[in-house]
Amino acid sequence: MQGSANLNVMIKAARKAGRSLVKDFREVENLQVSSKGPGDFVSRADREAERLIKEELRGARPAYGWIGEETGEEAGEDPTRRWIVDPLDGTTNFLHGLPHWAVSIALEHKGEVVAGVVYDPAKDELFWAEKGAGAWMNESRIRVSGRRVMIESIFATGIPFGGRGTLPATLQDLARLMPVCAGVRRWGAAALDLAYVAAGRVDGYWERGIQPWDMAAGMLLVKEAGGFVGAVREGREPMESGAIIAANGELFDPLCKILREAA
Ligand code: IPD
């Protein structure tokens, strides 16, 4: 499957940042035993990955706008298009030497995500989607799972840490969902959680309190893989509300029902 010119630029940027992060990740694994820990080193690795992505994307498409986790928002000459970038999703995993983190790059056109790349360099899995062209992992087409029954299904989520405000609501979600499903996973990288829904590895995902750069590319992956995406509060947009539900077509409504009752 051949992607568009924009998609090729995004993949090139994601792979370049991925190579730089993999090099730094090896160092982080060594730093676990030091008393100071790898905190500053990881912040530098994160910023450097964003710099590489920006150089690549803005070099190829100087008129497009930009929003990145590390460098914030910049308007472009073309007000209809912008890049939405998380250079390192799963920072806490990276910091602890856990090989589960990703580069996430999305392209938005007139307020809609039209292309998305989520790259997991540790596993060399590149998930990508373009509007109308399906969702892919490396060379293979991916689709959401076909499970229809909650009690046989597993779901991914993010659980807020460090006293963030959405913890009580998330605990309520878990109390309602866990008795009626086959399990909940907390892997620590939202972009990969969404990619895994798209690939049928988990049947659904939800999270309260995440940022546009955590979800933009992954949302398109799920939709193009045949799944559904919505906000926890009905009628709102996930990127604007920061609380997202994604699942295959069969489980989306039952999952929404459980989570919206808790909202
Ligand atoms: C975080 C991860 C995590 C999610 C958090 C995000 P970051 O992104 O995606 O899984 O639970 O809400 O902030 O900070 O590593 O880019």
XYZ file of C-alpha atoms and ligand atoms in Angstrom:
279
model
C 0.000 0.000 0.000
C 1.411 3.338 -1.091
C 0.766 6.363 1.136
C 0.555 10.020 0.092
C 3.562 12.347 -0.079
C 2.547 13.833 3.284
C 2.389 10.385 4.855
C 5.879 9.588 3.567
C 7.198 12.772 5.172
C 5.538 11.772 8.462
C 7.008 8.254 8.345
C 10.473 9.595 7.598
C 10.234 11.980 10.568
C 8.913 9.250 12.899
C 11.714 6.843 11.954
C 14.365 9.525 12.372
C 13.093 10.427 15.858
C 12.751 6.708 16.621
C 16.431 6.068 15.837
C 17.503 8.898 18.117
C 15.209 7.685 20.937
C 16.385 4.069 20.638
C 19.986 5.238 21.097
C 18.987 7.245 24.175
C 16.825 4.405 25.512
C 19.874 2.109 25.687
C 21.556 4.744 27.848
C 18.433 5.083 30.037
C 18.454 1.331 30.692
C 21.991 1.746 32.071
C 21.017 4.794 34.158
C 18.380 2.892 36.201
C 20.952 1.923 38.806
C 22.301 5.445 39.352
C 20.930 7.331 42.365
C 20.228 10.516 40.393
C 18.092 8.629 37.881
C 17.642 9.410 34.217
C 15.071 12.284 34.522
C 17.066 15.135 32.919
C 18.509 12.813 30.326
C 15.015 11.713 29.260
C 13.766 15.316 29.008
C 16.690 16.033 26.675
C 15.946 12.899 24.606
C 12.285 13.957 24.326
C 13.189 17.512 23.227
C 15.756 16.263 20.734
C 13.180 13.882 19.188
C 10.747 16.773 18.822
C 13.478 18.925 17.255
C 14.233 16.219 14.670
C 10.551 15.779 13.819
C 9.997 19.511 13.496
C 13.050 19.919 11.280
C 11.758 17.181 8.975
C 8.083 18.194 8.870
C 8.502 21.942 8.706
C 11.385 21.524 6.250
C 9.081 19.602 3.896
C 5.890 21.652 4.539
C 6.926 25.078 5.848
C 3.420 26.556 5.568
C 1.707 24.056 7.885
C 0.999 24.921 11.515
C 2.376 22.952 14.434
C 1.435 21.734 17.885
C 3.937 19.598 19.772
C 4.020 18.369 23.356
C 7.399 19.958 24.035
C 7.332 23.147 21.954
C 3.640 24.117 22.034
C 1.654 25.745 19.275
C 2.812 27.717 16.224
C 0.523 29.062 13.522
C 1.455 28.412 9.894
C 0.829 30.431 6.741
C -1.714 27.760 5.817
C -4.344 28.037 8.568
C -6.126 24.864 7.407
C -3.332 22.380 8.114
C -1.275 21.558 11.168
C 0.942 18.823 12.520
C 0.045 17.370 15.935
C 3.102 15.734 17.475
C 4.044 13.764 20.564
C 7.734 12.913 20.124
C 7.680 10.469 23.035
C 4.381 9.028 24.192
C 4.952 6.773 27.180
C 7.608 8.945 28.805
C 7.268 7.215 32.169
C 7.894 3.810 30.558
C 10.934 5.220 28.750
C 12.236 6.707 31.992
C 11.976 3.328 33.716
C 13.615 1.371 30.913
C 10.333 -0.266 29.840
C 10.348 -0.841 26.070
C 6.799 0.393 25.395
C 6.678 3.948 24.053
C 6.055 5.584 20.703
C 6.403 8.573 18.413
C 3.001 9.956 17.396
C 2.469 12.292 14.418
C -0.877 13.417 12.982
C -1.833 15.783 10.189
C -4.984 17.803 10.654
C -6.820 19.479 7.767
C -9.702 21.881 8.471
C -10.036 20.526 11.990
C -10.056 16.861 10.964
C -7.191 14.375 11.303
C -6.443 13.054 7.797
C -3.210 11.115 8.371
C -1.622 9.500 11.416
C 1.559 7.618 12.268
C 2.300 5.860 15.563
C 5.762 4.309 15.589
C 6.970 1.895 18.273
C 10.727 1.721 17.614
C 11.479 -0.887 20.291
C 9.273 -3.416 18.436
C 9.743 -1.822 15.009
C 5.976 -1.591 14.581
C 4.834 1.309 12.452
C 1.083 1.915 12.572
C -0.307 4.346 10.019
C -3.574 5.465 8.506
C -4.877 7.930 5.993
C -8.463 9.045 5.683
C -10.217 6.664 3.306
C -7.168 4.399 2.824
C -7.532 2.055 5.800
C -5.177 1.389 8.713
C -1.892 -0.484 8.473
C 0.888 -1.937 10.602
C 4.122 -2.102 8.628
C 2.993 -3.826 5.386
C -0.222 -5.397 6.718
C -3.751 -4.068 6.813
C -5.163 -3.975 10.350
C -8.734 -4.130 11.620
C -10.464 -3.822 14.963
C -11.402 -7.050 16.736
C -14.620 -8.911 16.013
C -15.566 -9.587 19.655
C -19.169 -8.845 20.512
C -19.487 -9.840 24.152
C -18.191 -7.680 27.010
C -17.292 -10.584 29.293
C -14.892 -11.969 26.632
C -13.296 -8.589 25.869
C -10.253 -6.752 27.192
C -9.843 -2.998 27.429
C -6.886 -0.650 27.787
C -6.897 2.551 29.803
C -4.662 5.150 31.394
C -4.785 5.614 35.151
C -3.796 9.096 36.312
C -0.784 9.244 38.582
C 0.684 11.840 40.916
C -2.689 12.949 42.285
C -4.187 14.124 38.990
C -7.868 15.136 39.216
C -9.343 12.391 37.059
C -8.299 9.551 39.407
C -11.635 9.194 41.300
C -13.633 9.024 38.049
C -11.194 6.470 36.596
C -11.479 4.305 39.712
C -15.247 4.456 39.331
C -14.893 3.392 35.675
C -12.773 0.427 36.747
C -15.252 -0.590 39.452
C -18.053 -0.661 36.885
C -16.158 -2.235 34.005
C -13.936 -4.860 35.594
C -16.761 -7.152 36.815
C -18.261 -7.327 33.306
C -15.197 -7.795 31.085
C -12.231 -10.173 30.672
C -9.645 -7.665 31.917
C -8.196 -4.161 31.822
C -4.635 -3.329 30.749
C -2.630 -0.209 31.660
C 0.402 -0.081 29.382
C 1.364 3.584 29.710
C 1.307 4.921 26.147
C -2.051 6.226 24.911
C -1.035 6.352 21.232
C -0.161 2.642 21.381
C -3.369 1.822 23.274
C -5.304 3.285 20.341
C -3.066 1.540 17.795
C -3.734 -1.745 19.610
C -7.507 -1.178 19.363
C -7.005 -0.591 15.629
C -4.979 -3.810 15.346
C -7.573 -5.864 17.263
C -5.131 -6.583 20.103
C -7.525 -5.045 22.606
C -11.254 -4.586 22.081
C -11.495 -1.035 23.364
C -9.754 1.806 25.204
C -10.806 4.796 27.237
C -8.999 7.493 29.151
C -9.885 10.702 30.948
C -7.556 13.704 30.903
C -5.311 13.174 27.880
C -3.945 15.675 25.385
C -4.607 16.072 21.635
C -1.081 14.892 20.746
C -1.620 11.654 22.728
C -4.733 10.741 20.725
C -4.796 12.480 17.296
C -2.976 9.851 15.212
C -4.426 6.904 17.158
C -8.004 8.107 16.691
C -7.632 7.968 12.919
C -6.057 4.500 13.173
C -9.128 3.206 15.031
C -11.616 4.806 12.623
C -9.770 3.562 9.542
C -9.570 0.075 11.077
C -13.378 0.009 11.291
C -13.768 1.091 14.934
C -15.638 3.924 16.624
C -14.254 6.866 18.598
C -16.117 9.321 20.817
C -15.805 11.465 23.908
C -16.731 10.260 27.381
C -19.306 13.047 27.550
C -21.800 12.518 24.777
C -21.885 15.227 22.130
C -18.354 16.479 22.762
C -15.195 15.963 20.725
C -12.448 13.801 22.288
C -9.623 16.176 21.328
C -11.381 19.158 22.812
C -12.679 17.397 25.953
C -9.585 15.255 26.631
C -11.645 12.173 27.542
C -11.854 9.476 24.899
C -13.597 6.147 24.252
C -12.592 3.901 21.340
C -13.763 0.377 20.540
C -14.890 -1.968 17.826
C -18.378 -1.298 16.435
C -20.051 -3.975 18.556
C -18.622 -2.922 21.894
C -18.588 0.855 21.506
C -22.170 1.400 22.734
C -21.997 -0.974 25.741
C -18.640 0.539 26.755
C -20.017 4.083 26.408
C -23.014 3.148 28.495
C -20.838 1.926 31.386
C -18.438 4.862 31.269
C -21.055 7.552 30.710
C -23.070 6.363 33.690
C -19.977 6.832 35.808
C -19.176 10.283 34.322
C 1.042 9.816 28.649
C 0.785 8.371 28.209
C -0.030 7.630 29.227
C -1.322 8.331 29.536
C -1.061 9.764 29.974
C -0.255 10.508 28.920
P 3.232 11.110 27.701
O 1.692 10.531 27.601
O 0.121 8.350 26.969
O -0.385 6.329 28.788
O -2.005 7.633 30.543
O -2.325 10.396 30.140
O 0.007 11.806 29.377
O 3.218 12.114 28.813
O 4.087 9.954 27.990
O 3.463 11.714 26.372
